[in-house]
mmCIF file with all atom_site columns, C-alpha atoms in Angstrom:
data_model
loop_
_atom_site.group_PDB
_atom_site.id
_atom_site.type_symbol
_atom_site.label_atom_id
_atom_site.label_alt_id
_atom_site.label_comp_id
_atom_site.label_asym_id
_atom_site.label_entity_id
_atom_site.label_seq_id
_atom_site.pdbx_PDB_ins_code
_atom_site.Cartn_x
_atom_site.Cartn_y
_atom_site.Cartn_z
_atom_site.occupancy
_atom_site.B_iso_or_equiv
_atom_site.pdbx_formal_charge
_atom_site.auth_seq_id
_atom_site.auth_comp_id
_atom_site.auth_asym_id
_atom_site.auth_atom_id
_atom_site.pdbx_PDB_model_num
ATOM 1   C CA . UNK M 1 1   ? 87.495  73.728  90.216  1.00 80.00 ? 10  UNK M CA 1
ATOM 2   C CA . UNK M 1 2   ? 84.808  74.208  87.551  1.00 85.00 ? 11  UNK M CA 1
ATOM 3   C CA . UNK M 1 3   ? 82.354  75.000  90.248  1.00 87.00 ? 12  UNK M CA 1
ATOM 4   C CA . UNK M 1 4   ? 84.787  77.788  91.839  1.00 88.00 ? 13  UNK M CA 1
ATOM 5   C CA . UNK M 1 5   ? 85.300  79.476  88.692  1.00 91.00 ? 14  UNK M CA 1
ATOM 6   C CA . UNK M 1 6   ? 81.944  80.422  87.896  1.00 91.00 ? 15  UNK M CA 1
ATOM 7   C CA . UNK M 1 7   ? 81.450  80.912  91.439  1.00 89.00 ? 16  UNK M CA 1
ATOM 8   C CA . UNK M 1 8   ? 84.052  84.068  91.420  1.00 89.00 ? 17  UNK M CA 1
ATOM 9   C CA . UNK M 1 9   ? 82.534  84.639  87.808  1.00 91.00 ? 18  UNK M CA 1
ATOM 10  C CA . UNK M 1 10  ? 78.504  85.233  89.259  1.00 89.00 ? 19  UNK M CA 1
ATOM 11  C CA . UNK M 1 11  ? 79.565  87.105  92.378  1.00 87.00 ? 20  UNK M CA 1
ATOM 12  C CA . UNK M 1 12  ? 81.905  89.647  90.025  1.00 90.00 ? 21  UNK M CA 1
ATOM 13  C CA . UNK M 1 13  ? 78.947  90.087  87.474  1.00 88.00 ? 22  UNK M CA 1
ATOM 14  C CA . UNK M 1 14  ? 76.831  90.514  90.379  1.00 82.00 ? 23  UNK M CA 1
ATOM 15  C CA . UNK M 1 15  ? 78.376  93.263  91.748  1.00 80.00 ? 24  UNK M CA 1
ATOM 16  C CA . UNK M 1 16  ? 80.368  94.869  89.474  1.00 83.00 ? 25  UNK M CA 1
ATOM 17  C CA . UNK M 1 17  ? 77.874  95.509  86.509  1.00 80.00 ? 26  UNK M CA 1
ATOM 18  C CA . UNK M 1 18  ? 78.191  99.348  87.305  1.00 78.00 ? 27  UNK M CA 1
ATOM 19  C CA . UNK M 1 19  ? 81.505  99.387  86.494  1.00 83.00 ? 28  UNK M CA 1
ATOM 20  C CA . UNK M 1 20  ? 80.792  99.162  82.841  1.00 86.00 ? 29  UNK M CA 1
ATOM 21  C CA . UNK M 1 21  ? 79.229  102.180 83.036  1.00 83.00 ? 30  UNK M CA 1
ATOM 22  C CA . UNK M 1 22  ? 82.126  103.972 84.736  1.00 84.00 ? 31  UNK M CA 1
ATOM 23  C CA . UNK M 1 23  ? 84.476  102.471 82.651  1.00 89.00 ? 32  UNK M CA 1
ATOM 24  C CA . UNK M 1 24  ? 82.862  103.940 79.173  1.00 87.00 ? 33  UNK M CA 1
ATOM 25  C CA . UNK M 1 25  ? 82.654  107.309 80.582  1.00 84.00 ? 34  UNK M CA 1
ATOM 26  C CA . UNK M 1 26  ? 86.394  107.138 81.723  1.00 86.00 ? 35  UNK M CA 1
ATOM 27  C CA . UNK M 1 27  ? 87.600  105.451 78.085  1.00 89.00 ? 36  UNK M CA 1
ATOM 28  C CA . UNK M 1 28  ? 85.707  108.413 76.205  1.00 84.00 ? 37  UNK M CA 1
ATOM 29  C CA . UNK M 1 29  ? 88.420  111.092 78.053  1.00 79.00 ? 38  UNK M CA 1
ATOM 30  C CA . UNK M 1 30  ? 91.101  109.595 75.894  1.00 74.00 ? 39  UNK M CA 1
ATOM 31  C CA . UNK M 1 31  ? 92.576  113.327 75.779  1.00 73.00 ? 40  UNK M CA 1
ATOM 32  C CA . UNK M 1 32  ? 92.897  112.987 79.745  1.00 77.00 ? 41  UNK M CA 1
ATOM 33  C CA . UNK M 1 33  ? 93.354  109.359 80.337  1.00 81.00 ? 42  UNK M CA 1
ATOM 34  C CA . UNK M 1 34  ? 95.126  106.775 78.698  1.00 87.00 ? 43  UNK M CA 1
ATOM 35  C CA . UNK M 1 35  ? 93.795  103.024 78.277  1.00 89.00 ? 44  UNK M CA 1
ATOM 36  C CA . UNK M 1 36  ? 96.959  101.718 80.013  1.00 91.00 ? 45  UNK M CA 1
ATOM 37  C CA . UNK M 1 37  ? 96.351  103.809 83.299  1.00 92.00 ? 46  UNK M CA 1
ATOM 38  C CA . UNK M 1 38  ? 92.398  103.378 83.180  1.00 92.00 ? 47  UNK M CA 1
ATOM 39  C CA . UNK M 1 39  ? 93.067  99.455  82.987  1.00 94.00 ? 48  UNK M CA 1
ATOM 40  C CA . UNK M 1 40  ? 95.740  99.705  85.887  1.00 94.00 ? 49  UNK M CA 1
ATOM 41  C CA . UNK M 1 41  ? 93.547  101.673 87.853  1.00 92.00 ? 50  UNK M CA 1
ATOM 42  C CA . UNK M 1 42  ? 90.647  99.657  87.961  1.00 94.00 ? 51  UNK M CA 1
ATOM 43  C CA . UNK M 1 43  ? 92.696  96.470  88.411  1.00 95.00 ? 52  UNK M CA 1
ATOM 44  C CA . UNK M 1 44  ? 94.778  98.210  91.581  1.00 94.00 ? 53  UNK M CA 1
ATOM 45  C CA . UNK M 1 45  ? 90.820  99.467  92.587  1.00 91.00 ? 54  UNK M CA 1
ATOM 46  C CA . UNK M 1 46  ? 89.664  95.470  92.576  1.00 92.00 ? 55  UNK M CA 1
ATOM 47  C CA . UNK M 1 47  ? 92.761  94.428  94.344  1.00 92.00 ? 56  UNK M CA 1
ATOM 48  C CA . UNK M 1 48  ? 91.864  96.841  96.207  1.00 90.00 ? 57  UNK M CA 1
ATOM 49  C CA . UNK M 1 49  ? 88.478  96.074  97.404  1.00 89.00 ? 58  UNK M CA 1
ATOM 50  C CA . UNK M 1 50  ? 89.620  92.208  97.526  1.00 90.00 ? 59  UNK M CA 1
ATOM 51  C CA . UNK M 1 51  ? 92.320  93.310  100.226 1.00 89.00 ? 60  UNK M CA 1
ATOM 52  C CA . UNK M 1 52  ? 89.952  94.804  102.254 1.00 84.00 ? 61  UNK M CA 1
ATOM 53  C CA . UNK M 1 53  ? 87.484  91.701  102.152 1.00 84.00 ? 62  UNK M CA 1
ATOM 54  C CA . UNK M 1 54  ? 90.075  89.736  103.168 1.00 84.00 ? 63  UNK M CA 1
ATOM 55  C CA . UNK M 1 55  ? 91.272  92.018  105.741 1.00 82.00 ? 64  UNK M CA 1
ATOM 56  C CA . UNK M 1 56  ? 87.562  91.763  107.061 1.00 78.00 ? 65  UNK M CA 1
ATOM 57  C CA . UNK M 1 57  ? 87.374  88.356  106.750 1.00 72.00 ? 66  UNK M CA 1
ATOM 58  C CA . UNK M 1 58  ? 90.404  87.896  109.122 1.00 72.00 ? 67  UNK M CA 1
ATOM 59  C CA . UNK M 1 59  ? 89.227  89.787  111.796 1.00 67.00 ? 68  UNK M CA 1
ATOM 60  C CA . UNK M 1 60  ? 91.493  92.854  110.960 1.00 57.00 ? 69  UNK M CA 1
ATOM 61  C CA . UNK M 1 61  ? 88.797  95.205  109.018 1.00 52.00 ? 70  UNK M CA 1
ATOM 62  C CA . UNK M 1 62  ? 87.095  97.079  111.869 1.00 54.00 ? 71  UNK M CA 1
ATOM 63  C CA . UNK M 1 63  ? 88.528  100.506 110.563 1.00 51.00 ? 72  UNK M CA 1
ATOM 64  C CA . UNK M 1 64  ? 88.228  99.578  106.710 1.00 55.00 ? 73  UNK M CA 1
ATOM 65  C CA . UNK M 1 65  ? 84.386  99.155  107.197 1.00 56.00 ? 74  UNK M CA 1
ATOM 66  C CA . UNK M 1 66  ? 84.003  102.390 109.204 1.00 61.00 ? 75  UNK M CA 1
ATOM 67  C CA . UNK M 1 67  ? 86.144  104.378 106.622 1.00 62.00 ? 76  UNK M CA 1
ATOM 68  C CA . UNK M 1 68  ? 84.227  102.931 103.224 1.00 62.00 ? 77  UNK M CA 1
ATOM 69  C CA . UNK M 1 69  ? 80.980  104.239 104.405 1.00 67.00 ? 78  UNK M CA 1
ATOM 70  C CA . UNK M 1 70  ? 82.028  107.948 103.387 1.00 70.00 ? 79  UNK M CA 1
ATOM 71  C CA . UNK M 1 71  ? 84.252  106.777 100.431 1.00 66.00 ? 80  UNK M CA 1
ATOM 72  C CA . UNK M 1 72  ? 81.232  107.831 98.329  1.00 70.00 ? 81  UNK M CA 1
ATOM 73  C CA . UNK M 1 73  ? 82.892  111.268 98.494  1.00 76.00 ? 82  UNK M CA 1
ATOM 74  C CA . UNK M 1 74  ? 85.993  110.309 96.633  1.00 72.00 ? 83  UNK M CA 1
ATOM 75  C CA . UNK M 1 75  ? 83.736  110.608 93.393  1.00 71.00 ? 84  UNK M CA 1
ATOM 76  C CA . UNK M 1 76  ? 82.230  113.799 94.503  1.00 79.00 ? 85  UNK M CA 1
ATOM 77  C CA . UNK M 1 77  ? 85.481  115.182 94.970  1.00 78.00 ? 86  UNK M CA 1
ATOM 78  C CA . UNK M 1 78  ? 86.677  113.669 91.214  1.00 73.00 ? 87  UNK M CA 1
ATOM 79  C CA . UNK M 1 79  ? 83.347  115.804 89.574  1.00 75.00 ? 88  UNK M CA 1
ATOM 80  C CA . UNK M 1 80  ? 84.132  118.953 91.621  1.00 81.00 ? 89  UNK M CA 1
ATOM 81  C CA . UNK M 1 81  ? 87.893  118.530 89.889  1.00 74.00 ? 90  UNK M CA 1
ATOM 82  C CA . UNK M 1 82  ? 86.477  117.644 86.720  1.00 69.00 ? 91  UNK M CA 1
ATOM 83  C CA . UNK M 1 83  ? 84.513  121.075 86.239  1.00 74.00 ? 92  UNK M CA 1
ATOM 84  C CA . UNK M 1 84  ? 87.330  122.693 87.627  1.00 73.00 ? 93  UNK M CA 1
ATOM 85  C CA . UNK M 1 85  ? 89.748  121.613 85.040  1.00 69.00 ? 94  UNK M CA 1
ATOM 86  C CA . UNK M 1 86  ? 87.157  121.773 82.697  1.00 68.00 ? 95  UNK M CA 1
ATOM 87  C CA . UNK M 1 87  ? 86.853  125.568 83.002  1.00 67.00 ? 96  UNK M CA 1
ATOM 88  C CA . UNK M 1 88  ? 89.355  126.804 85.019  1.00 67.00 ? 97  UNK M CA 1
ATOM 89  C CA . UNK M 1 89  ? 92.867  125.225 84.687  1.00 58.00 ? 98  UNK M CA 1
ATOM 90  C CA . UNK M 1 90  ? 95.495  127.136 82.661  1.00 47.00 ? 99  UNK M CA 1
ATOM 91  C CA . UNK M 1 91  ? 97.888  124.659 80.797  1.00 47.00 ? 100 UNK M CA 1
ATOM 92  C CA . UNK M 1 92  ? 100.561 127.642 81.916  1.00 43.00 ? 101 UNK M CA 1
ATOM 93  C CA . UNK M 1 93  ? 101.034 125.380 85.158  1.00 46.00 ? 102 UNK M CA 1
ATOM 94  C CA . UNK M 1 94  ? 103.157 122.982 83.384  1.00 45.00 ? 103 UNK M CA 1
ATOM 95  C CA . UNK M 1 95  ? 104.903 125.215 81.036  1.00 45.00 ? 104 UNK M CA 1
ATOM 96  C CA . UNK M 1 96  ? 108.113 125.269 82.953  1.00 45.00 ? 105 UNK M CA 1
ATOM 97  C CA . UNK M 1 97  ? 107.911 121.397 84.066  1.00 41.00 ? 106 UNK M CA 1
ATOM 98  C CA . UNK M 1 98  ? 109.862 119.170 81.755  1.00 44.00 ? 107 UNK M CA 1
ATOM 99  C CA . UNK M 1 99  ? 107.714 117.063 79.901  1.00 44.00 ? 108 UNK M CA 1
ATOM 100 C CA . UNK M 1 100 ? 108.867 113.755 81.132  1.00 44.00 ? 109 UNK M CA 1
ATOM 101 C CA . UNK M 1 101 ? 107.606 114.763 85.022  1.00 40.00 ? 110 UNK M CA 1
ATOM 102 C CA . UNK M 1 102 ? 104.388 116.088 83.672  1.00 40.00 ? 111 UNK M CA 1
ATOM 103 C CA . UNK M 1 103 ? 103.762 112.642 81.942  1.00 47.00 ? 112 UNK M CA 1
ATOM 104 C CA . UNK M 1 104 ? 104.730 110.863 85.088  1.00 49.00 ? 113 UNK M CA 1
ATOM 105 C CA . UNK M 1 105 ? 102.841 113.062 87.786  1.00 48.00 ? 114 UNK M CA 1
ATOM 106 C CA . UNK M 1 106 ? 99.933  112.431 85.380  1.00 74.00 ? 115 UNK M CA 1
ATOM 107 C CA . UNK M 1 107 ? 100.236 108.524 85.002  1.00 79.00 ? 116 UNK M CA 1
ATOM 108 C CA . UNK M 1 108 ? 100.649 108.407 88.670  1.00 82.00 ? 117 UNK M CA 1
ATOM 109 C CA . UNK M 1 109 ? 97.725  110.592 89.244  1.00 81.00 ? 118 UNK M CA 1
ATOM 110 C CA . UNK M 1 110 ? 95.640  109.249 86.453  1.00 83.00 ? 119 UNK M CA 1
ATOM 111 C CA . UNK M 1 111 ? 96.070  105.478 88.130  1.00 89.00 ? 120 UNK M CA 1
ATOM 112 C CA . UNK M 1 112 ? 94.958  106.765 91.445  1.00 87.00 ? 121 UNK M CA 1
ATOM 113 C CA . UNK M 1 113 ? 92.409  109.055 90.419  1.00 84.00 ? 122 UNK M CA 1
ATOM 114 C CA . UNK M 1 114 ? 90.462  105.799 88.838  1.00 88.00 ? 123 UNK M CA 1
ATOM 115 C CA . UNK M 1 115 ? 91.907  103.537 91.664  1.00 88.00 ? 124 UNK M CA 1
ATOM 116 C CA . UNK M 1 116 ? 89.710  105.243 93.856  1.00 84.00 ? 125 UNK M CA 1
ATOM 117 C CA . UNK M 1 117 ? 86.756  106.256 91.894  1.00 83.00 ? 126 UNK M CA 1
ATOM 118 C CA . UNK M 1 118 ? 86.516  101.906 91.607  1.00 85.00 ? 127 UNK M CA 1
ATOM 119 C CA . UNK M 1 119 ? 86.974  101.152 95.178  1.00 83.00 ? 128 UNK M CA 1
ATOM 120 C CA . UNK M 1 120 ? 84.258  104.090 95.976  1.00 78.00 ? 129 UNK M CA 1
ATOM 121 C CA . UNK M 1 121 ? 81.962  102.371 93.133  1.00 76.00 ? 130 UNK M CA 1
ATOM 122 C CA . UNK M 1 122 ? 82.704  99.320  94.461  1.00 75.00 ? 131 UNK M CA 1
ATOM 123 C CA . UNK M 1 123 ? 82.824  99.480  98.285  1.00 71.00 ? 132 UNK M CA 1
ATOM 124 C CA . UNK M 1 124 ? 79.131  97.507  98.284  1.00 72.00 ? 133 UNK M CA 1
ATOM 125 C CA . UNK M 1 125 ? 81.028  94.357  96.969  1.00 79.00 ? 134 UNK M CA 1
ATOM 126 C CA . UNK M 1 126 ? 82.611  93.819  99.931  1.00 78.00 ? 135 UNK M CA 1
ATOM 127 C CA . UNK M 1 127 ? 79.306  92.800  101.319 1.00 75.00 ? 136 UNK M CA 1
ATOM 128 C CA . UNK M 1 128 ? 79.098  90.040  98.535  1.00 80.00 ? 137 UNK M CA 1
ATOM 129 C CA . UNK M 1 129 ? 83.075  88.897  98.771  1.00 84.00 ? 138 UNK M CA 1
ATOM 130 C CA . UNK M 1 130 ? 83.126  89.044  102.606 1.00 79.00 ? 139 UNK M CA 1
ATOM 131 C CA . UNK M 1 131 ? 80.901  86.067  102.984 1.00 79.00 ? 140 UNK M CA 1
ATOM 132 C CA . UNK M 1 132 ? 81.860  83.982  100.091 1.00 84.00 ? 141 UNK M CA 1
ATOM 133 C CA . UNK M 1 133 ? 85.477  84.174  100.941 1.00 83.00 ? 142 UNK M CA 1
ATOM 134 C CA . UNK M 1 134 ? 85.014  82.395  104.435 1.00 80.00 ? 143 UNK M CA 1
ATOM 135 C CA . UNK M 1 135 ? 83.737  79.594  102.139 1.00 81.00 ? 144 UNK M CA 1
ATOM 136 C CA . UNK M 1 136 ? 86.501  78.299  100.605 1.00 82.00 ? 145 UNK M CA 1
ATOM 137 C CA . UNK M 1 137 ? 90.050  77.265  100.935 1.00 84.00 ? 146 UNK M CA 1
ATOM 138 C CA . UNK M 1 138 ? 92.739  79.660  100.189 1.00 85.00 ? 147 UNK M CA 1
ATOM 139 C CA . UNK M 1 139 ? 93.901  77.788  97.321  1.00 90.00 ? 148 UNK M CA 1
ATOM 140 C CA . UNK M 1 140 ? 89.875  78.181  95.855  1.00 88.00 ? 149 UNK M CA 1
ATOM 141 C CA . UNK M 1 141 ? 90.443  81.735  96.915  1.00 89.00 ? 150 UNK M CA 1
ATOM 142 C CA . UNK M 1 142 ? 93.740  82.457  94.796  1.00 91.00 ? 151 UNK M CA 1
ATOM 143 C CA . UNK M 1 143 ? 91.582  81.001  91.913  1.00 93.00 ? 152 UNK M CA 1
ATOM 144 C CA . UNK M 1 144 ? 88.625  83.333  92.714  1.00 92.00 ? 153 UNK M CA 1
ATOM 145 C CA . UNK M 1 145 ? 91.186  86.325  92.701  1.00 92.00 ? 154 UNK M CA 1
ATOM 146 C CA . UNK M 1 146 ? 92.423  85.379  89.451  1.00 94.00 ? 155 UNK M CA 1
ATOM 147 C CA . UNK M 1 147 ? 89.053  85.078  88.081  1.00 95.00 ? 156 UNK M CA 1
ATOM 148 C CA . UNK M 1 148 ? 87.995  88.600  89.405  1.00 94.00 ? 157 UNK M CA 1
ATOM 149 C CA . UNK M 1 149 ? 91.388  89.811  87.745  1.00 94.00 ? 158 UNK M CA 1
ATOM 150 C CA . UNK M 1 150 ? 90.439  88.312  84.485  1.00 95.00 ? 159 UNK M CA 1
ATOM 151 C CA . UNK M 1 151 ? 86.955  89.273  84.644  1.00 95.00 ? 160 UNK M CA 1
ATOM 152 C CA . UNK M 1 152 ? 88.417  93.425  85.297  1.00 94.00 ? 161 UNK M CA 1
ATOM 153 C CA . UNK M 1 153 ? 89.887  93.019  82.052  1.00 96.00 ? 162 UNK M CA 1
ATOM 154 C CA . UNK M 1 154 ? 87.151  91.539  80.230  1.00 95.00 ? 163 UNK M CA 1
ATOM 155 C CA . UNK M 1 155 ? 85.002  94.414  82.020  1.00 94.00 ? 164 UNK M CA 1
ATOM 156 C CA . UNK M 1 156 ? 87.507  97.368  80.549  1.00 94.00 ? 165 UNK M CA 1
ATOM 157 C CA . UNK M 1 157 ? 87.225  95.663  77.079  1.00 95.00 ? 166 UNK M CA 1
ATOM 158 C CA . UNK M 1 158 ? 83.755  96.047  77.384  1.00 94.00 ? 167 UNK M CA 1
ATOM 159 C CA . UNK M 1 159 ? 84.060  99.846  79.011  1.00 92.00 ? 168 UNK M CA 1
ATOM 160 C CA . UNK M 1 160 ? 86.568  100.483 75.166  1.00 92.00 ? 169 UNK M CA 1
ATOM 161 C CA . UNK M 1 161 ? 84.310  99.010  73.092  1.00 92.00 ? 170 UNK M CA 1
ATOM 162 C CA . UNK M 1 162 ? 81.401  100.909 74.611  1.00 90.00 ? 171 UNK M CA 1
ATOM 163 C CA . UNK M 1 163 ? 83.344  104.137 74.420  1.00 88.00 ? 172 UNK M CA 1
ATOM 164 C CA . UNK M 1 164 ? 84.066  103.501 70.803  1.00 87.00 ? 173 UNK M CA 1
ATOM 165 C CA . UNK M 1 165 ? 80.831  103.832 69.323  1.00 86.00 ? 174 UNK M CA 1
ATOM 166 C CA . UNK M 1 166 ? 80.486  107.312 66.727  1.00 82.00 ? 175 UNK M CA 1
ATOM 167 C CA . UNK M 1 167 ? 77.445  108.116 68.250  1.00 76.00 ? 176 UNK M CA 1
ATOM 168 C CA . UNK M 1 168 ? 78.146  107.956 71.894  1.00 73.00 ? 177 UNK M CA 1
ATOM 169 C CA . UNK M 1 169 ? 81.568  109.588 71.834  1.00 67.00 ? 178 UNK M CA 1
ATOM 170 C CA . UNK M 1 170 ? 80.204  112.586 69.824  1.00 69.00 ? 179 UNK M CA 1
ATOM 171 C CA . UNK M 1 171 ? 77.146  113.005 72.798  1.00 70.00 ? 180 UNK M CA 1
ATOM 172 C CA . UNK M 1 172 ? 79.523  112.999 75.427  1.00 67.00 ? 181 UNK M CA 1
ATOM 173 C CA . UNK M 1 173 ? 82.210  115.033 73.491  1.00 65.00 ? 182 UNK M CA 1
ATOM 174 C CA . UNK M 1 174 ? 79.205  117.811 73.031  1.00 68.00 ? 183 UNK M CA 1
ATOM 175 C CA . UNK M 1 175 ? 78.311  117.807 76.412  1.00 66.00 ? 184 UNK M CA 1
ATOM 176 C CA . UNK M 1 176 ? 81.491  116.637 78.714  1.00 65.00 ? 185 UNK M CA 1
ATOM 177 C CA . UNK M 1 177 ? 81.964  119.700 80.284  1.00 70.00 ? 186 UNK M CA 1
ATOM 178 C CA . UNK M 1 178 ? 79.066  119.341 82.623  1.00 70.00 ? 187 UNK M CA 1
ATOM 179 C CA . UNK M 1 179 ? 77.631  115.842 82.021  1.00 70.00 ? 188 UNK M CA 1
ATOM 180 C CA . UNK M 1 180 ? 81.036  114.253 83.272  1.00 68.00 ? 189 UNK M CA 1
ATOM 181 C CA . UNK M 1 181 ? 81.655  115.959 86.743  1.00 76.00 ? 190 UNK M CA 1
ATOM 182 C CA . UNK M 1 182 ? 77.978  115.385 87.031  1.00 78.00 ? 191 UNK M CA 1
ATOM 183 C CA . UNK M 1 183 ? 77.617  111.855 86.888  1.00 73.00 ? 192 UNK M CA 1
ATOM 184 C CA . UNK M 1 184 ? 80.519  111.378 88.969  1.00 72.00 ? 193 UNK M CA 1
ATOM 185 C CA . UNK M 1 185 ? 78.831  114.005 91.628  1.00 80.00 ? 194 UNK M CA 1
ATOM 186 C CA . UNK M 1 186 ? 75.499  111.637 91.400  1.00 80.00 ? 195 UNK M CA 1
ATOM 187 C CA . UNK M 1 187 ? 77.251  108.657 91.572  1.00 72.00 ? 196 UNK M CA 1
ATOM 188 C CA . UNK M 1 188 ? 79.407  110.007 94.968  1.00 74.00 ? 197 UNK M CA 1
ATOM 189 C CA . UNK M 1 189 ? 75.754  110.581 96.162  1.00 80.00 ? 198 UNK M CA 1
ATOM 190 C CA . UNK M 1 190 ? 74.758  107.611 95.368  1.00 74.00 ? 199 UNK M CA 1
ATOM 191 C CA . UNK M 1 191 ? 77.327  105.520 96.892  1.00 70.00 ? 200 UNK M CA 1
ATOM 192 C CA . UNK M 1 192 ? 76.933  107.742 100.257 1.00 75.00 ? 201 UNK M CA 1
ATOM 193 C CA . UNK M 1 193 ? 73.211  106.752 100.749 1.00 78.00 ? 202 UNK M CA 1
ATOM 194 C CA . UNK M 1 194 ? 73.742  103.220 99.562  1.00 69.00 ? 203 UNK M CA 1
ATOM 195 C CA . UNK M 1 195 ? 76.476  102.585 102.364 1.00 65.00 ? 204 UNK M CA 1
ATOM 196 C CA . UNK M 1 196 ? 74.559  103.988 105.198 1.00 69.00 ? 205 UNK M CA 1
ATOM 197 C CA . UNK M 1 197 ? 76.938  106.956 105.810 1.00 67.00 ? 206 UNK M CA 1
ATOM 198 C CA . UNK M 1 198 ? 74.088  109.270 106.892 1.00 71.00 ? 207 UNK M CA 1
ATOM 199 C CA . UNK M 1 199 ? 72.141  106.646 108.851 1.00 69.00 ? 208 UNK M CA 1
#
């Protein structure tokens, strides 16, 4: 049992150390995303990636694979919208919505939005979970699952924390409006290469 746990706690360290990074730039937009949906995001993104391994690992991921190789665009697309609403986007569009809709198209959104940008970020872990999963039971798999859940959480506390320091959230306030959507533009770059999508 012992032995499984820090199994599932290597392999997520091992492939998810990225993240952090991802996660303090998306907990120092407080003004666009709240910590609830940036949490539920990236715990529905894990989930996420897990299905998919497990999908694979069952014989049943032929189109999953073939898709993730482009999913590097997803962040592309996320910088693209950042500078857009960054210098473009009137708040007149949701004068005339009640305020309860805007909140909820914007949770709903929000989630998503991050939902994605983690499974794009985090498409090269299937590589690592595919082949550990077909070495244990499912019962050692259910505890993996809930280690990788724990470990998401432990990850976005360390994302906050991160984000909270004076001296980082006044560089990135100064300079959000084009350091944000590019990151996100590099890392959608990144993530292309890395899975082979132009090989």
């Amino acid at each position: 049992m012992l032995q499984v746990i820090l199994t599932g706690i290597l392999s997520f360290v091992s492939s998810d150390l990225d993240d952090i990074i991802v996660l303090t730039l998306l907990f120092t937009q407080r003004r666009k995303y709240r910590t609830g949906h940036i949490i539920a995001g990236q715990l529905l993104g894990i989930g996420s990636l897990v299905l998919i391994s497990l999908l694979i690992n069952y014989g049943l991921g032929l189109v999953a694979t073939s898709i993730l190789k482009w999913i590097g665009i997803l962040p592309i697309i996320l910088g693209v919208k950042y500078w857009y609403d960054y210098y473009y986007q009137s708040k007149s569009d949701n004068e005339n919505m009640p305020e309860t809709v805007v909140a909820q198209h914007s949770m709903i959104g929000n989630i998503l939005g991050i939902c994605l940008l983690t499974i794009s970020n985090g498409a090269d872990n299937i590589g690592i979970y595919v082949p550990l999963f077909t070495q244990y039971s499912n019962w050692e798999l259910g505890v993996i699952i809930a280690v990788y859940g724990a470990m998401t959480l432990v990850w976005c506390y360390f994302g906050y924390r991160l984000a909270s320091l004076p001296a980082l959230q006044v560089r990135i306030e100064r300079y959000r409006r084009w350091l944000i959507p590019l990151i996100f533009v590099l890392l959608g770059i990144y993530v292309l290469f890395k899975n082979g999508a132009f090989n």
